[in-house]
């Protein structure tokens, strides 16, 4: 059995989304227990409103506070020690839960998780790793906003963590890794990215070189590494253009009676398109580099999206991800220590 | 009459694209002369293959060299003094042409244009300003790749240049200006962007605050300012996702006989969608901040795209853009000088 702690109060919609998603998950998966963390009376009341055949696999853990979406991370860590987010993370630390999922304030979630769970030894900074769709397969990308200033070493560690995530989640060994840059030629980019490229080249990672941002969706590289600013801009720009295109399609198919009729004929195909492009299927990003699995759901996710985030946490918690990263980093630190000793001897 | 110098050899497709586009432009617009710059025999031969009722408004200016798409900018400036790109820019400098258009190597074009034409007095760095579509209207965005490291002052100058471009091109006075960031809250971003925000706040620009990258396509801000790295990533990510979505639509509408039939019924609407999303309509980016109008076409543009870039140059060259920016910057320098004198008096 896998047990997941759910920050039931987090996100733009709180219980409206987390409760139906949780009910759906326990009814769809036999090997899972959920612990809903938050205001107990409200959670129980909401649970009673939802049909759930496997209610016995949902338990409630009371927590009296809620981290607001705009709470400063430092404040929420210091002052809200009984928040649903904090208590959910505590359950993971105490070994009661295998992983936790929250749609709450990203900065607070990352800060609290770092504080409570700690970072894997040898990893300087945890990162946010998401999965984005391609025509065939998908692209893993990190960091998506946790780290504004990064060093070449930190970018390289992102590469190690992302590669291990892919190996543990997908049937791809030795996944390809690219560095996001403003051109593919050698001389492109700033000093940080150039130094990072050297680290990647001289490593055991399957490094393929620089990639540009269109490559995220149209390329074939398994993992794309970047700092949190570029990752955020790439993700948000793509969300914006996807929304824009869907709006144009909707406008055109409703712009006249004839077009409405043609939309009727095309409806099954348009629905198939919509379903393939449904971003909710990609909801759930790993806060990677921590000593346990923490999954962030989009704050505005609906129940379908949040269900995907819980399922993603299930997959991650059974994958031995933390151990894999620990081993890889420990081996690297050892090699480096040997090399340093040799060079100073 | 407006005269535009065309780098006929530039871009991925050279004459295959520049010649039909030029023929089309002189036949569509009465008030325009084009000077095609490049290998004379080849240009004339290609011109003979295209129907053009107004051939008398196309002249040829010989240039014996071609800047390759991967030539290092510094090398092309120093060594290729008779390149089609350089000669086209010279024609603008000499007052023979009002503007020039090239689909060639971006770095070489920016470098050569800066070297030959010079930068407007008071402007530290020229930038690349493009126009991207929204549901209603369009968003101007700069910089798109010319400047990797920027200061707050340079970002602010981008704001002045972009605002003047919009005022001179569109019927929008006092356009709204946003700064691209990884969140809209005050504390977001690095020190550069925070200092830039202060400059914008204390200026006469219609500054609206930070915007995120989805806002480019879904927001309502007229101008978005960012450094060249973020601009490049936002643009490329959106190109990638747009291609991806179009591929999914195509795949789904051809995945079965039924779907092909529904595509037939929906074809007029799908064509309308395609036409609205056609990136060729947005081809043509201003190299802004120079002492003349230089327009960069996408290197891979086809004849339709390149025609749009020429038409964009026509619009720009009649708009008094350089004078507007000069006046605005001069006025600002004067105010600052007065303020400095006052504070030291």
XYZ file of C-alpha atoms in Angstrom:
690
model
C 0.000 0.000 0.000
C 1.050 3.580 -0.667
C -0.118 6.331 1.658
C -0.316 9.901 0.398
C -0.895 12.963 2.557
C -3.094 15.556 0.868
C -3.028 19.248 1.758
C -6.814 19.377 1.529
C -7.047 23.153 2.034
C -4.453 24.234 -0.569
C -4.968 25.791 -3.987
C -7.424 28.307 -5.382
C -10.386 26.014 -4.757
C -9.399 24.034 -1.631
C -11.867 21.336 -0.598
C -14.058 21.866 -3.671
C -11.277 20.250 -5.671
C -9.244 18.132 -3.262
C -12.210 16.126 -1.888
C -13.781 14.915 -5.153
C -10.303 14.194 -6.544
C -9.407 12.131 -3.467
C -12.694 10.186 -3.576
C -12.040 9.428 -7.230
C -8.482 8.266 -6.582
C -9.338 5.728 -3.861
C -12.143 4.362 -6.017
C -9.816 4.014 -9.016
C -6.754 2.533 -7.300
C -6.771 -0.399 -4.886
C -3.291 0.060 -3.436
C -3.673 3.527 -2.011
C -4.550 5.232 1.260
C -5.096 8.966 1.465
C -4.788 11.177 4.518
C -6.697 14.427 4.090
C -5.110 17.180 6.147
C -6.970 20.324 7.175
C -10.045 21.660 8.979
C -11.598 18.411 10.146
C -15.281 19.353 10.335
C -15.223 20.922 6.879
C -13.392 17.964 5.362
C -15.819 15.431 6.860
C -18.823 17.455 5.770
C -17.498 17.708 2.216
C -16.601 14.012 2.153
C -20.194 13.142 3.058
C -21.368 14.971 -0.048
C -19.327 12.725 -2.370
C -20.031 9.147 -3.325
C -16.994 7.113 -2.424
C -17.084 3.308 -2.308
C -13.700 3.117 -0.573
C -14.143 5.760 2.062
C -12.357 3.423 4.517
C -9.104 4.196 2.701
C -9.457 7.915 3.370
C -8.552 9.211 6.823
C -8.526 12.759 8.163
C -5.673 14.481 9.975
C -6.721 17.749 11.629
C -4.763 20.956 10.998
C -6.109 24.293 12.192
C -4.407 26.770 9.830
C -4.291 27.461 6.115
C -1.396 28.931 4.134
C -2.842 31.631 1.881
C -1.793 31.746 -1.786
C -0.096 35.097 -1.162
C 1.463 34.385 2.234
C 5.199 35.149 2.225
C 6.957 31.737 2.435
C 9.129 32.739 5.415
C 6.082 33.856 7.382
C 4.130 30.683 6.709
C 7.089 28.563 7.886
C 7.592 30.574 11.053
C 4.032 31.338 12.049
C 1.694 28.687 10.632
C 3.028 25.563 12.282
C -0.353 23.890 12.251
C -1.186 24.604 8.631
C -2.616 21.821 6.460
C 0.509 22.124 4.274
C 2.951 21.795 7.161
C 1.080 18.930 8.827
C 0.892 17.036 5.516
C 4.669 17.391 5.123
C 5.189 16.346 8.766
C 3.288 13.123 8.031
C 5.866 12.325 5.354
C 8.750 13.167 7.643
C 7.306 10.928 10.374
C 6.975 8.039 7.950
C 3.187 7.980 8.227
C 2.808 8.970 4.574
C 5.011 8.056 1.592
C 4.493 11.353 -0.208
C 2.424 14.500 -0.072
C 0.518 16.596 -2.591
C -0.416 20.258 -2.342
C -1.954 22.819 -4.691
C -0.951 25.587 -2.296
C 1.448 28.517 -2.479
C 4.553 27.235 -4.320
C 7.114 29.258 -2.389
C 5.645 28.230 0.964
C 5.485 24.578 -0.097
C 9.102 24.541 -1.247
C 10.288 26.448 1.823
C 8.375 24.300 4.289
C 9.364 21.042 2.581
C 13.044 22.071 2.595
C 12.822 23.055 6.247
C 10.982 19.937 7.414
C 12.323 17.218 5.125
C 15.748 18.601 4.274
C 17.613 18.389 0.999
C 19.357 15.239 -0.251
C 23.004 15.271 0.880
C 25.141 16.714 -1.918
C 22.268 18.568 -3.578
C 22.558 22.346 -3.191
C 19.042 23.313 -4.184
C 15.807 21.442 -4.765
C 14.001 22.315 -7.995
C 10.565 22.022 -9.551
C 10.400 19.474 -12.359
C 7.368 19.287 -14.631
C 6.417 17.178 -17.629
C 5.246 18.787 -20.857
C 3.671 17.117 -23.879
C 5.272 16.411 -27.245
C 3.835 14.779 -30.365
C 5.280 11.485 -29.162
C 6.290 11.136 -25.539
C 6.927 13.996 -23.197
C 9.663 16.372 -22.088
C 10.780 16.731 -18.485
C 11.901 20.245 -17.631
C 13.461 21.783 -14.539
C 13.717 24.218 -12.848
C 10.322 25.857 -13.142
C 10.636 28.712 -10.739
C 12.233 27.707 -7.456
C 15.703 29.042 -8.248
C 16.301 32.502 -9.654
C 20.098 32.610 -9.398
C 21.925 29.420 -10.241
C 25.543 28.360 -10.607
C 26.879 25.927 -13.254
C 27.116 23.256 -10.526
C 23.471 23.743 -9.587
C 22.377 23.423 -13.222
C 24.433 20.243 -13.437
C 22.743 18.846 -10.320
C 19.380 19.601 -11.955
C 20.592 17.392 -14.801
C 21.386 14.524 -12.439
C 18.068 14.822 -10.598
C 16.004 15.079 -13.772
C 17.785 12.118 -15.382
C 17.144 9.974 -12.329
C 13.500 11.062 -12.267
C 13.054 9.987 -15.892
C 14.864 6.673 -15.345
C 12.677 5.899 -12.352
C 9.402 6.986 -14.025
C 9.746 5.987 -17.631
C 11.209 3.107 -19.506
C 14.074 5.212 -20.782
C 17.533 4.512 -19.499
C 20.241 7.074 -20.029
C 17.798 9.817 -21.079
C 19.037 12.637 -23.285
C 19.677 15.977 -21.572
C 19.763 19.451 -23.141
C 20.565 22.869 -21.701
C 18.033 25.588 -22.546
C 19.766 28.472 -24.314
C 19.073 31.250 -26.821
C 20.745 29.348 -29.651
C 22.318 25.969 -30.279
C 25.752 27.234 -31.318
C 28.728 26.844 -28.953
C 29.267 30.547 -28.295
C 25.680 31.329 -27.236
C 24.566 32.346 -23.759
C 26.178 33.756 -20.646
C 29.166 32.509 -18.654
C 27.027 30.415 -16.287
C 25.497 28.345 -19.057
C 28.836 27.926 -20.855
C 30.463 26.626 -17.659
C 27.469 24.354 -17.043
C 27.855 22.939 -20.564
C 31.432 21.940 -19.716
C 30.234 20.074 -16.610
C 27.612 18.223 -18.644
C 30.090 17.351 -21.416
C 32.546 15.853 -18.937
C 29.923 13.764 -17.138
C 28.241 10.409 -17.570
C 24.944 12.119 -18.415
C 23.658 11.687 -21.969
C 24.196 15.378 -22.794
C 23.129 16.494 -26.276
C 24.038 20.206 -26.124
C 22.087 23.454 -26.133
C 18.439 23.468 -27.119
C 16.093 26.374 -27.815
C 12.700 26.737 -26.182
C 10.687 25.506 -29.196
C 12.500 22.211 -28.702
C 10.528 21.615 -25.475
C 7.440 20.832 -27.555
C 8.874 19.928 -30.957
C 12.205 18.288 -30.127
C 13.107 14.846 -28.938
C 15.248 15.564 -25.888
C 14.041 13.775 -22.745
C 15.181 16.364 -20.223
C 15.675 20.107 -20.540
C 17.625 21.923 -17.828
C 17.349 25.661 -17.136
C 17.208 28.149 -14.287
C 13.871 28.926 -12.675
C 13.372 32.210 -14.518
C 13.728 30.721 -18.003
C 11.656 27.694 -17.004
C 8.884 29.903 -15.693
C 8.881 32.108 -18.798
C 8.884 29.109 -21.167
C 6.025 27.451 -19.279
C 3.895 30.586 -18.944
C 4.465 31.642 -22.558
C 3.353 28.212 -23.737
C 0.292 28.279 -21.491
C -0.590 31.687 -22.906
C -0.244 30.705 -26.541
C -2.168 27.447 -25.984
C -5.044 29.373 -24.407
C -4.891 31.896 -27.229
C -5.080 29.211 -29.929
C -7.960 27.438 -28.189
C -9.823 30.753 -27.955
C -9.299 31.406 -31.664
C -10.608 27.921 -32.513
C -13.653 28.472 -30.307
C -14.320 31.929 -31.782
C -14.091 30.677 -35.362
C -16.278 27.608 -34.787
C -19.015 29.766 -33.250
C -18.734 32.771 -35.562
C -21.626 31.833 -37.887
C -24.453 29.319 -38.215
C -22.505 27.467 -40.895
C -19.422 27.286 -38.716
C -21.501 26.050 -35.797
C -22.849 23.262 -38.007
C -19.350 22.348 -39.142
C -18.279 22.281 -35.502
C -21.078 19.784 -34.879
C -19.709 17.513 -37.585
C -16.182 17.973 -36.325
C -17.058 17.659 -32.662
C -15.623 14.158 -32.041
C -12.342 15.176 -33.651
C -12.244 18.532 -31.872
C -12.868 16.719 -28.592
C -9.992 14.358 -29.346
C -7.758 17.374 -29.995
C -8.934 19.016 -26.794
C -8.327 15.878 -24.797
C -4.795 15.467 -26.148
C -4.008 19.075 -25.343
C -5.667 18.941 -21.916
C -3.053 20.390 -19.574
C -4.740 18.711 -16.614
C -3.198 15.439 -17.792
C 0.198 16.981 -17.106
C -0.666 18.407 -13.719
C 1.735 17.524 -10.929
C 5.334 18.681 -10.615
C 7.995 17.072 -8.446
C 9.753 19.184 -5.842
C 12.888 17.263 -6.581
C 16.023 17.074 -4.439
C 14.204 16.760 -1.113
C 14.530 13.730 1.171
C 10.992 12.640 0.244
C 8.437 12.932 -2.530
C 6.488 16.190 -2.576
C 4.247 16.959 -5.540
C 2.941 20.408 -6.393
C -0.375 20.712 -8.210
C -1.233 23.825 -10.192
C -3.058 26.207 -7.845
C -5.991 26.533 -10.228
C -6.321 22.803 -10.952
C -9.805 21.306 -10.980
C -10.650 17.863 -9.568
C -9.450 16.078 -12.718
C -6.147 17.925 -12.630
C -5.671 17.355 -8.913
C -6.399 13.637 -9.360
C -3.548 13.503 -11.885
C -1.248 15.156 -9.351
C -2.139 12.522 -6.725
C -1.566 9.728 -9.256
C 1.761 11.286 -10.148
C 2.760 11.276 -6.461
C 1.786 7.584 -6.290
C 4.057 6.817 -9.203
C 6.925 8.861 -7.751
C 6.714 7.402 -4.263
C 7.028 3.867 -5.530
C 9.975 4.661 -7.780
C 12.878 4.861 -5.354
C 13.618 8.339 -6.692
C 15.221 9.775 -3.553
C 17.548 6.761 -3.134
C 18.560 6.911 -6.798
C 19.485 10.594 -6.585
C 21.307 10.051 -3.267
C 23.384 7.215 -4.701
C 24.215 9.091 -7.877
C 25.266 12.220 -6.010
C 27.228 10.254 -3.389
C 29.125 8.393 -6.114
C 29.942 11.671 -7.808
C 31.139 13.275 -4.566
C 33.377 10.275 -3.959
C 34.885 10.412 -7.442
C 35.524 14.112 -7.037
C 37.126 13.589 -3.629
C 39.413 10.923 -5.110
C 40.283 13.236 -7.979
C 41.036 16.105 -5.603
C 43.180 13.901 -3.388
C 45.051 12.669 -6.448
C 45.683 16.196 -7.673
C 46.872 17.462 -4.291
C 48.981 14.330 -3.608
C 7.488 57.532 -52.616
C 9.218 55.243 -50.133
C 12.357 53.397 -51.187
C 13.324 50.178 -49.424
C 16.653 48.390 -49.835
C 16.264 44.609 -49.797
C 19.073 42.237 -48.835
C 18.105 39.910 -51.666
C 20.584 37.183 -50.711
C 19.727 36.899 -46.984
C 17.775 34.212 -45.151
C 17.533 30.455 -45.488
C 16.062 30.695 -48.979
C 17.647 33.853 -50.445
C 16.368 34.834 -53.892
C 13.736 32.074 -53.920
C 11.876 34.121 -51.341
C 13.049 37.726 -51.692
C 12.317 38.027 -55.432
C 8.689 36.823 -55.523
C 7.978 38.833 -52.348
C 9.444 41.984 -53.927
C 7.508 41.509 -57.162
C 4.347 41.117 -55.148
C 5.010 44.231 -53.067
C 5.539 46.617 -56.017
C 2.413 45.247 -57.675
C 0.373 45.723 -54.470
C 1.603 49.176 -53.456
C 1.828 52.223 -55.723
C 4.055 54.379 -53.504
C 7.042 52.108 -53.243
C 10.408 51.560 -54.918
C 12.558 48.563 -54.094
C 16.304 48.211 -54.535
C 17.366 44.566 -54.631
C 20.908 44.186 -53.372
C 23.094 41.179 -54.200
C 24.556 39.117 -57.030
C 23.300 41.056 -60.019
C 23.139 38.337 -62.668
C 21.303 35.959 -60.373
C 18.850 38.628 -59.254
C 18.042 39.663 -62.824
C 17.629 36.073 -63.916
C 15.266 35.347 -61.048
C 13.330 38.569 -61.656
C 12.749 37.492 -65.257
C 11.049 34.357 -63.999
C 8.408 36.312 -62.079
C 5.458 38.212 -63.450
C 5.697 41.769 -62.244
C 3.630 44.563 -63.766
C 5.657 47.248 -62.004
C 9.145 46.027 -62.698
C 10.188 49.648 -63.316
C 9.918 50.272 -59.605
C 12.473 47.565 -58.843
C 16.148 48.364 -59.347
C 19.233 46.256 -58.693
C 22.298 47.250 -56.689
C 25.223 44.845 -57.124
C 26.982 43.347 -54.104
C 29.505 40.554 -54.520
C 29.414 38.829 -51.109
C 26.887 37.031 -48.934
C 26.812 36.865 -45.127
C 26.223 33.227 -44.190
C 23.620 32.414 -41.524
C 26.375 31.109 -39.258
C 29.038 33.757 -39.944
C 30.313 35.293 -36.708
C 28.941 38.879 -36.676
C 32.363 40.460 -36.036
C 33.874 38.632 -39.002
C 31.089 39.627 -41.387
C 31.508 43.284 -40.392
C 35.288 43.272 -40.807
C 35.677 41.041 -43.837
C 32.537 41.154 -45.951
C 32.376 44.821 -46.838
C 30.644 44.133 -50.146
C 27.976 41.821 -48.770
C 24.352 42.264 -49.841
C 23.512 43.019 -46.189
C 26.173 45.699 -45.801
C 25.440 47.364 -49.133
C 21.704 47.445 -48.354
C 22.432 49.185 -45.047
C 24.850 51.578 -46.801
C 22.024 52.621 -49.133
C 20.033 53.692 -46.069
C 22.991 55.539 -44.598
C 23.556 57.378 -47.891
C 19.923 58.435 -48.024
C 19.248 56.454 -51.201
C 16.819 54.174 -49.351
C 14.452 55.009 -46.476
C 14.756 51.619 -44.797
C 16.178 48.177 -45.364
C 14.933 44.627 -44.869
C 16.987 41.480 -44.386
C 16.231 37.854 -43.505
C 19.928 37.260 -42.888
C 21.983 36.388 -39.815
C 20.492 38.403 -36.920
C 23.763 39.071 -35.102
C 25.501 40.224 -38.275
C 22.555 42.441 -39.230
C 22.438 44.095 -35.802
C 26.221 44.467 -35.672
C 26.527 45.882 -39.179
C 23.557 48.213 -38.744
C 24.985 49.542 -35.468
C 28.387 50.035 -37.069
C 27.135 51.724 -40.242
C 24.089 53.652 -39.050
C 24.967 54.253 -35.413
C 22.691 54.290 -32.411
C 20.323 57.145 -31.579
C 22.063 59.607 -29.236
C 21.163 58.722 -25.650
C 20.233 55.114 -26.423
C 22.751 52.631 -25.009
C 21.687 49.569 -26.956
C 19.436 48.899 -29.918
C 16.948 46.051 -29.453
C 14.766 43.763 -31.529
C 11.067 44.539 -31.218
C 8.464 42.122 -32.571
C 4.681 42.051 -32.621
C 2.753 39.034 -31.386
C -0.953 38.270 -31.758
C -3.642 38.480 -29.097
C -7.367 37.749 -29.276
C -7.928 41.445 -29.915
C -5.038 43.567 -31.061
C -1.422 42.664 -30.654
C 1.432 42.864 -28.171
C 4.738 44.543 -28.911
C 7.664 42.891 -27.159
C 11.331 43.759 -26.885
C 14.126 42.715 -26.619
C 14.041 39.475 -28.560
C 17.629 38.401 -28.446
C 20.031 41.248 -29.138
C 20.949 41.928 -25.513
C 21.903 39.183 -23.096
C 23.041 41.345 -20.176
C 20.997 44.432 -19.480
C 20.927 47.126 -16.828
C 17.770 48.715 -15.371
C 18.491 51.833 -17.474
C 18.664 49.755 -20.664
C 15.345 48.049 -19.874
C 13.855 51.483 -19.296
C 15.165 52.708 -22.660
C 13.515 49.654 -24.252
C 10.288 50.932 -22.706
C 10.731 54.366 -24.269
C 11.597 52.940 -27.691
C 8.743 50.425 -27.676
C 6.210 53.036 -26.563
C 7.283 55.379 -29.347
C 7.084 52.536 -31.867
C 3.503 51.767 -30.841
C 2.488 55.443 -30.879
C 3.927 55.861 -34.351
C 2.461 52.603 -35.739
C -0.902 52.207 -34.068
C -3.696 54.467 -33.025
C -2.841 54.080 -29.367
C -1.415 57.017 -27.524
C 0.233 56.479 -24.180
C 0.402 52.673 -24.625
C 0.514 50.480 -21.513
C 3.912 49.009 -20.642
C 4.651 45.911 -18.529
C 7.898 44.342 -17.352
C 8.182 40.588 -17.957
C 8.806 38.794 -14.664
C 8.221 35.434 -12.989
C 5.308 36.749 -10.967
C 3.268 39.919 -10.640
C 3.940 40.548 -6.941
C 6.266 43.385 -5.879
C 9.027 41.192 -4.444
C 9.461 38.968 -7.504
C 12.531 38.831 -9.720
C 16.173 39.851 -9.461
C 17.726 43.174 -8.512
C 17.925 44.378 -12.135
C 14.217 44.050 -12.747
C 13.321 45.585 -9.381
C 15.489 48.629 -10.118
C 14.013 48.840 -13.620
C 10.505 48.823 -12.123
C 11.444 51.904 -10.051
C 12.577 53.746 -13.200
C 9.315 52.885 -14.961
C 7.199 53.918 -11.960
C 8.873 57.324 -11.772
C 8.524 58.035 -15.487
C 5.905 59.413 -17.834
C 5.436 55.981 -19.420
C 2.094 54.288 -18.852
C 3.642 51.572 -16.679
C 1.279 48.863 -15.410
C 3.704 46.676 -13.415
C 5.067 43.167 -13.767
C 3.455 40.733 -16.179
C 4.009 37.005 -16.631
C 4.718 35.406 -19.986
C 1.182 34.083 -20.573
C 0.132 37.730 -20.553
C 1.903 38.234 -23.916
C -0.899 36.314 -25.645
C -3.778 36.570 -23.170
C -3.275 39.949 -21.520
C -4.079 43.459 -22.625
C -0.760 45.236 -22.187
C 0.446 47.032 -25.320
C 4.170 46.678 -24.722
C 6.143 44.069 -22.804
C 9.766 44.802 -21.929
C 12.357 42.132 -21.113
C 15.987 41.233 -21.710
C 16.957 39.359 -24.867
C 17.210 35.975 -23.173
C 13.700 36.008 -21.729
C 12.310 37.452 -24.954
C 13.967 34.719 -26.995
C 12.735 31.954 -24.681
C 9.176 33.326 -24.602
C 9.090 33.621 -28.384
C 10.617 30.219 -29.110
C 8.477 28.436 -26.506
C 5.362 29.931 -28.049
C 6.474 28.973 -31.560
C 7.058 25.422 -30.338
C 3.714 25.041 -28.640
C 1.867 26.572 -31.610
C 3.531 24.076 -33.969
C 2.751 21.275 -31.554
C -0.942 22.180 -31.355
C -1.232 22.513 -35.126
C 0.386 19.073 -35.508
C -2.079 17.540 -33.054
C -5.007 19.096 -34.933
C -3.666 17.759 -38.233
C -3.051 14.290 -36.796
C -6.521 14.052 -35.315
C -8.304 15.319 -38.432
C -6.521 12.724 -40.573
C -6.589 9.810 -38.132
C -9.648 8.049 -39.623
C -11.971 8.221 -42.621
C -14.683 9.710 -40.454
C -12.336 12.361 -39.123
C -11.191 13.189 -42.657
C -14.833 13.704 -43.649
C -15.439 15.933 -40.657
C -12.341 17.899 -41.604
C -13.898 18.419 -45.030
C -17.013 19.878 -43.438
C -14.930 21.975 -41.084
C -12.388 23.048 -43.692
C -13.531 26.675 -44.135
C -13.485 27.178 -40.369
C -10.174 25.383 -39.951
C -8.733 27.567 -42.705
C -9.979 30.673 -40.915
C -8.287 29.440 -37.734
C -5.083 28.719 -39.623
C -5.118 32.119 -41.262
C -5.597 33.930 -37.935
C -2.746 31.966 -36.410
C -0.471 32.383 -39.441
C 2.796 33.622 -37.981
C 3.804 34.997 -41.386
C 1.379 37.847 -40.784
C 3.575 38.880 -37.865
C 6.878 38.559 -39.692
C 9.132 41.593 -39.481
C 10.845 42.888 -36.357
C 12.264 46.367 -35.901
C 15.925 46.763 -35.028
C 14.970 49.688 -32.865
C 17.274 52.373 -31.486
C 19.315 52.799 -34.683
C 19.491 56.039 -36.640
C 17.331 54.528 -39.396
C 14.711 51.842 -39.950
C 16.074 48.319 -40.297
C 13.646 45.401 -40.339
C 14.628 41.799 -39.690
C 12.613 39.044 -41.330
C 12.601 35.531 -39.882
C 15.389 33.576 -41.608
C 13.014 30.800 -42.625
C 10.270 33.119 -43.902
C 8.598 32.239 -47.195
C 7.581 34.825 -49.807
C 4.346 35.670 -47.970
C 6.228 36.214 -44.721
C 8.943 38.265 -46.385
C 6.320 40.429 -48.091
C 4.885 41.228 -44.662
C 8.355 42.224 -43.468
C 8.750 44.629 -46.416
C 5.301 46.088 -45.766
C 6.228 46.490 -42.127
C 9.363 48.407 -43.141
C 7.189 50.666 -45.349
C 4.963 51.447 -42.384
C 7.925 52.079 -40.093
C 9.821 54.300 -42.482
C 6.882 56.643 -42.910
C 6.223 56.907 -39.183
C 8.932 59.289 -37.993
C 10.003 56.667 -35.474
C 13.673 57.658 -35.227
C 12.805 61.331 -34.688
C 10.235 60.459 -32.034
C 12.703 58.347 -30.065
C 15.429 60.984 -30.443
C 13.168 63.736 -29.131
C 11.916 61.656 -26.229
C 15.405 60.624 -25.174
C 16.804 64.149 -25.624
C 14.032 65.599 -23.463
C 14.736 63.016 -20.786
C 18.481 63.721 -20.856
C 17.764 67.424 -20.469
C 15.421 66.888 -17.506
C 17.995 64.667 -15.864
C 20.754 67.203 -16.452
C 18.602 69.943 -14.885
C 17.843 67.669 -11.940
C 21.517 66.863 -11.470
C 22.499 70.511 -11.647
C 19.815 71.354 -9.112
C 20.984 68.666 -6.733
C 24.648 69.656 -6.976
C 23.901 73.421 -6.765
